[in-house]
Coordinates of C-alpha atoms in Angstrom, one line a residue:
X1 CA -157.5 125.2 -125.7
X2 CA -154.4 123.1 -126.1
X3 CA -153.8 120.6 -128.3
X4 CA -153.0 116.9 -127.7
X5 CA -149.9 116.5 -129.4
X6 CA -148.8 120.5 -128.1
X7 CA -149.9 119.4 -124.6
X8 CA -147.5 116.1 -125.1
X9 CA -144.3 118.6 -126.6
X10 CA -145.1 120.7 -123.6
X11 CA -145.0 117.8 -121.1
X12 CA -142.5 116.6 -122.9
X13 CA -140.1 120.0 -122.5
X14 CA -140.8 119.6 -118.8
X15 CA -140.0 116.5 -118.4
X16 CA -136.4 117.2 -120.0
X17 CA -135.7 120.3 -118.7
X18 CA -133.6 118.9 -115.4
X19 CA -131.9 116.9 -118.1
X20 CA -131.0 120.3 -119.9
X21 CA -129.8 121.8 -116.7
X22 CA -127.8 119.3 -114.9
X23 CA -123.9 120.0 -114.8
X24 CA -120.6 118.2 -115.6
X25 CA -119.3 115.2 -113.6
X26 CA -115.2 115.0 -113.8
X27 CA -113.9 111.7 -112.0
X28 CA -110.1 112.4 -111.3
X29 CA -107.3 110.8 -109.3
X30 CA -105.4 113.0 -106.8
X31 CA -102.5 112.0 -105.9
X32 CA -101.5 111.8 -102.2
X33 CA -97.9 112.2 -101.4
X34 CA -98.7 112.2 -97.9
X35 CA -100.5 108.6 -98.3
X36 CA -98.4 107.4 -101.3
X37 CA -101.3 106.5 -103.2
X38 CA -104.0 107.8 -105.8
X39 CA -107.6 108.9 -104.4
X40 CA -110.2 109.7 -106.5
X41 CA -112.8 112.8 -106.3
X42 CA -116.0 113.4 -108.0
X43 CA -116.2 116.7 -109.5
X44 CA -119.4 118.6 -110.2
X45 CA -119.7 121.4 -112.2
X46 CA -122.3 123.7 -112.7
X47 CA -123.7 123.5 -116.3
X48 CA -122.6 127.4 -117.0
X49 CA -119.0 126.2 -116.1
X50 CA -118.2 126.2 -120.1
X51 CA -120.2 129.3 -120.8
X52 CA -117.7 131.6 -119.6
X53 CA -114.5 132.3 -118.1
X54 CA -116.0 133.1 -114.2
X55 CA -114.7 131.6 -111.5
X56 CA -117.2 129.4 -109.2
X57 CA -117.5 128.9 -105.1
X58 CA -117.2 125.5 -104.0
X59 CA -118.6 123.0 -101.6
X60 CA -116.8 119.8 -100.7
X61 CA -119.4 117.2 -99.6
X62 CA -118.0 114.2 -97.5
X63 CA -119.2 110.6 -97.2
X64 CA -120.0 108.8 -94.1
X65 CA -118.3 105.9 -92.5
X66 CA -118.2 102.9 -95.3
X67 CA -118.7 105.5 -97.9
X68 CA -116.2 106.5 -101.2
X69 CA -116.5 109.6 -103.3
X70 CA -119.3 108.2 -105.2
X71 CA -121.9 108.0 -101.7
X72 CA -123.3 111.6 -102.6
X73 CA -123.9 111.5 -106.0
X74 CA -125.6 107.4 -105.7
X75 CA -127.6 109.4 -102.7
X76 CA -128.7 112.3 -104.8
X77 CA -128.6 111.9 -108.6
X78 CA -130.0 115.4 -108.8
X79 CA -126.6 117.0 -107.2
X80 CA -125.7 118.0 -110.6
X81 CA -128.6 119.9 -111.6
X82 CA -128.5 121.2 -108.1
X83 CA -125.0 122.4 -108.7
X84 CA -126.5 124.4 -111.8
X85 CA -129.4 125.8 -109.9
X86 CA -126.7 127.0 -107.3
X87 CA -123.6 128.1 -109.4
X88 CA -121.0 126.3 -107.3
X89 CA -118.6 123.5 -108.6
X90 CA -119.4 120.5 -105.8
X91 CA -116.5 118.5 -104.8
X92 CA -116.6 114.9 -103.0
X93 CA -113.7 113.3 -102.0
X94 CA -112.7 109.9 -100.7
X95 CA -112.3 110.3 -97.3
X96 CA -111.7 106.2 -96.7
X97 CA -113.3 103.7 -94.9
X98 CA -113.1 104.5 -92.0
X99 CA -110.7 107.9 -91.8
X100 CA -112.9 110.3 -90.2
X101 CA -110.7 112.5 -92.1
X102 CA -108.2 112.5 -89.7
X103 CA -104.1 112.4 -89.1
X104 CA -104.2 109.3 -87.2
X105 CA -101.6 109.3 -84.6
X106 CA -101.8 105.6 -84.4
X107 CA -101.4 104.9 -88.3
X108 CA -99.4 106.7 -90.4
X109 CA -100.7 105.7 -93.0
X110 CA -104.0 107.7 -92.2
X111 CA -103.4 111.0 -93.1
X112 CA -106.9 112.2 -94.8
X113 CA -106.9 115.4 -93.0
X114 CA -104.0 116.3 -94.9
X115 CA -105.3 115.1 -98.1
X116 CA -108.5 117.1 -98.4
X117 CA -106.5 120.1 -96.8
X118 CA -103.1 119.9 -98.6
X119 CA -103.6 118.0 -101.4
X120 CA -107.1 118.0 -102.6
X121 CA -107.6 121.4 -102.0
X122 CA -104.8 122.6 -104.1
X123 CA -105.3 120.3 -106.7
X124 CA -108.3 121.0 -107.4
X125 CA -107.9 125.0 -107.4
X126 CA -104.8 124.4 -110.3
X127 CA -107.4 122.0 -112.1
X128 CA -110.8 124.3 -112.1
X129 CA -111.8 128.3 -112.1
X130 CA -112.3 128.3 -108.6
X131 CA -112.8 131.2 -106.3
X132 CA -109.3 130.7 -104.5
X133 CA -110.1 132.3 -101.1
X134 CA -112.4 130.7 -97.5
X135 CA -114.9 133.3 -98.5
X136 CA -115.8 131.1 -101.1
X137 CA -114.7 127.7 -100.0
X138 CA -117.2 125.8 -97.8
X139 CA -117.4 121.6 -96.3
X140 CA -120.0 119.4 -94.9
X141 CA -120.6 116.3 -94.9
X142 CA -122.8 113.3 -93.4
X143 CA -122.5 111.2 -90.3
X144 CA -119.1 110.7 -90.3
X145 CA -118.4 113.1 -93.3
X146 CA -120.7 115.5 -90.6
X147 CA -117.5 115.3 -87.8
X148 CA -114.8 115.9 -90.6
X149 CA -116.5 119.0 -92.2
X150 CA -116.7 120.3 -88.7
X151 CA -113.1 119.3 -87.6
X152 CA -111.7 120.4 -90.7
X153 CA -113.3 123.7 -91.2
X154 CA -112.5 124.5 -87.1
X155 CA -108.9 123.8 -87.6
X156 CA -108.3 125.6 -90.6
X157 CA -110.3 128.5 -90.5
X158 CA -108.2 130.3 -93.0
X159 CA -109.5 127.6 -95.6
X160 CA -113.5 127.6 -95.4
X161 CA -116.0 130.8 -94.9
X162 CA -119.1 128.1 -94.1
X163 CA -119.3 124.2 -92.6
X164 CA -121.8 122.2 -92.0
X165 CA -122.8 118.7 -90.5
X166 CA -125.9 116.6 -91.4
X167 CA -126.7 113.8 -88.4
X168 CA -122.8 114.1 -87.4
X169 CA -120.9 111.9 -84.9
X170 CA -119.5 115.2 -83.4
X171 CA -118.4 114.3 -80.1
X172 CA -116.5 110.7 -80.7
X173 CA -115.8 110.2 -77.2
X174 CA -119.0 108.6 -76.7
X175 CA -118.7 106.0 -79.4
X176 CA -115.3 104.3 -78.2
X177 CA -116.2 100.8 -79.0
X178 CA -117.4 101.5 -82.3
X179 CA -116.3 101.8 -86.0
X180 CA -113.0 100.8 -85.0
X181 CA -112.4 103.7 -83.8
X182 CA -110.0 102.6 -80.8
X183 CA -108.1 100.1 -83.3
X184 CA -108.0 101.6 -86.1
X185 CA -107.9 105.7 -85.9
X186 CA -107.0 106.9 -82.5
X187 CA -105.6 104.1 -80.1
X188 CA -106.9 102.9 -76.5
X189 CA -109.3 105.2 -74.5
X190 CA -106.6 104.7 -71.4
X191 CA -103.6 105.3 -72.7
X192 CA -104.2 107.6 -75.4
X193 CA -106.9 109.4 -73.7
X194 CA -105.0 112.7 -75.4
X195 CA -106.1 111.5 -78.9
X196 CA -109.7 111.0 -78.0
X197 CA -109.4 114.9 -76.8
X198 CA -107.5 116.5 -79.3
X199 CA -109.6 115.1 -82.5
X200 CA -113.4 115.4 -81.5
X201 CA -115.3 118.3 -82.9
X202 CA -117.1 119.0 -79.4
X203 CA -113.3 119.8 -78.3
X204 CA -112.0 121.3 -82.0
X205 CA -114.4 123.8 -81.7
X206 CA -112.7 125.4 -79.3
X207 CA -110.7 127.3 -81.6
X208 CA -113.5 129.2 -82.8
X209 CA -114.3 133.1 -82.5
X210 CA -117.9 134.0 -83.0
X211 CA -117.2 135.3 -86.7
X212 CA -115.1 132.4 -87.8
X213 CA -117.5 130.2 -89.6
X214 CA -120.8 130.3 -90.6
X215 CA -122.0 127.2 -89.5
X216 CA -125.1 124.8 -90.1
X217 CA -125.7 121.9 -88.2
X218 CA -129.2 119.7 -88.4
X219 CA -129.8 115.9 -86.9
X220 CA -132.8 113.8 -87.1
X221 CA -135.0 113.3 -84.2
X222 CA -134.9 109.5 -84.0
X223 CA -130.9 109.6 -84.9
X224 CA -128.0 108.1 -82.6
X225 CA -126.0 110.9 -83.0
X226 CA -129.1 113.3 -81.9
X227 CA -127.9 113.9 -78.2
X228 CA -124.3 114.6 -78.9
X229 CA -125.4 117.8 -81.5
X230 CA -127.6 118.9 -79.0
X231 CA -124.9 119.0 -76.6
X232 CA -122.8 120.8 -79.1
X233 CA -125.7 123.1 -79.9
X234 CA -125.5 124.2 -76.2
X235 CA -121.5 125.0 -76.3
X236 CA -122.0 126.8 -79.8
X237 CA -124.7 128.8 -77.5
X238 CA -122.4 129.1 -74.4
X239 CA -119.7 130.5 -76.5
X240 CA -121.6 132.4 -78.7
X241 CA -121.2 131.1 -81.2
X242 CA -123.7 132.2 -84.0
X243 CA -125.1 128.9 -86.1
X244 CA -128.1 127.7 -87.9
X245 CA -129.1 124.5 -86.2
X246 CA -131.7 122.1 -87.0
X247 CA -133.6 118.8 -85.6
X248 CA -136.6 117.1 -87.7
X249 CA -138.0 114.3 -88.2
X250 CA -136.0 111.3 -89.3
X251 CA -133.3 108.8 -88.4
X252 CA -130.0 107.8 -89.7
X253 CA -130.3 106.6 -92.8
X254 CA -130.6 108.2 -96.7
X255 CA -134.0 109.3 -96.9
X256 CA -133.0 112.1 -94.0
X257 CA -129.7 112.8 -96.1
X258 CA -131.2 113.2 -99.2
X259 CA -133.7 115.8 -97.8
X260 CA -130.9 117.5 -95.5
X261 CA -129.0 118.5 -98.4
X262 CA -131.2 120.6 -100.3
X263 CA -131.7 122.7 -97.1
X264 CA -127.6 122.7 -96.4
X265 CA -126.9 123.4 -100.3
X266 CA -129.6 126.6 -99.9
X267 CA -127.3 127.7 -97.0
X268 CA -123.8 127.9 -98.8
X269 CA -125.5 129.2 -101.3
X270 CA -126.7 132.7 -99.4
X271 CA -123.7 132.2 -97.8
X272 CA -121.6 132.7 -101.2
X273 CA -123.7 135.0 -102.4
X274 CA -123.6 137.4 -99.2
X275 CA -119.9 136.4 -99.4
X276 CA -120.2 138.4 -102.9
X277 CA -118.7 134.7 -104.8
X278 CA -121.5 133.6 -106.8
X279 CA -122.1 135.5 -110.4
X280 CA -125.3 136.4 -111.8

């Protein structure tokens, strides 16, 4: 039989031991030449980062569409002790207001793809043991954060192994009159019709071989976005294409997100271990 105030110390030890596990969080500032100003990043780190001198996998995790590089962690306070539990340094940038982490051809101004490719990237390899190679480098993201971890990954293949998108405006061509899209990012759907084509995942992926990426893709069953990832579900198929993708119950919104992620960070994390990047 157990004792009260031994049954209290063991509750107690339970109670703490996410507390005990849960990584580092570095805020920085990354400088963007290509923007002319400074853009922060949230850095996790695993909580065995300090214990040694390994080198670690990583994950960048992008916010949607009104988001900043806070929006994962205020989604999921657990991301830290999930970064432990899955030896990977997790790295969210800002990706803007409204970016979808593209070169605007409209706004030169915009340049967020290469931020995250050019600049955050590097900066944050000369900053942190990382595994400096694709095989160990993988991006996903939500809604908005969903089309730029599968534009980015598709059109630099020789950066990321693995990409994902969770409820993901992948085909922006059906969504011209929203999120100032037309204004702001890529111009009128008339005139600059090229612009619509050249930057939407549904077309980006294109590029892609059927050993390229691995690839996860899930979307909610009462979501907005749910008919354009089922139409690129079908291409992925029709070009085979191999990817894990998922519908289940849920809409647009946090509650979905915070579930999706557990299943996506499970998926990286085979993915780096089959890769041979994650240490024991």
């Amino acid at each position: 039989m157990i004792k009260p105030y031994l049954r209290s110390f063991i509750q107690l030890t339970f109670l703490l031991m996410p507390l005990w596990s849960a990584g580092r969080t570095d805020t920085v500032a990354v400088y963007s030449k290509s923007m002319n100003k400074q853009s922060s990043c949230l850095v996790i780190l695993p909580d065995s980062y300090n214990e040694n001198d390994v080198e670690f996998p990583v994950l960048y995790l992008l916010h949607g569409y009104g988001g900043n590089y806070l929006s994962w962690l205020n989604l999921d306070n657990e991301l830290p002790s999930k970064a432990s539990l899955y030896k990977m340094i997790i790295v969210c940038p800002d990706g803007g207001f409204r970016s979808w982490y593209l070169d605007s051809p409209i706004d030169s101004a915009m340049r967020y793809e290469t931020h995250v490719i050019h600049e955050v990237i590097p900066w944050i390899d000369s900053a942190y043991r990382t595994i400096r190679h694709r095989q160990a480098r993988a991006i996903s993201g939500l809604s908005m954060g969903g089309h730029g971890g599968l534009y980015l990954a598709s059109r630099h293949i020789d950066q990321f192994g693995a990409a994902g998108s969770s409820s993901g405006g992948v085909d922006i061509r059906q969504f011209t009159a929203s999120w100032e899209l037309k204004e702001k990012i890529l111009g009128d759907t008339v005139c600059c019709k090229e612009n619509w084509e050249k930057h939407t995942v549904y077309n980006v992926i294109d590029n892609l071989l059927p050993d390229n990426l691995s690839l996860i893709i899930d979307c909610g069953l009462d979501d907005f976005f749910l008919d354009v990832n089922r139409k690129l579900h079908e291409k992925l198929l029709s070009r085979h294409i191999p990817h894990e993708y998922i519908e289940r119950p849920g809409e647009h919104n946090s509650a979905y997100w915070k579930n999706s992620i557990d299943y996506q960070l499970l998926f990286f994390s085979k993915f780096f271990r089959l890769s041979g990047s994650l240490h024991k």
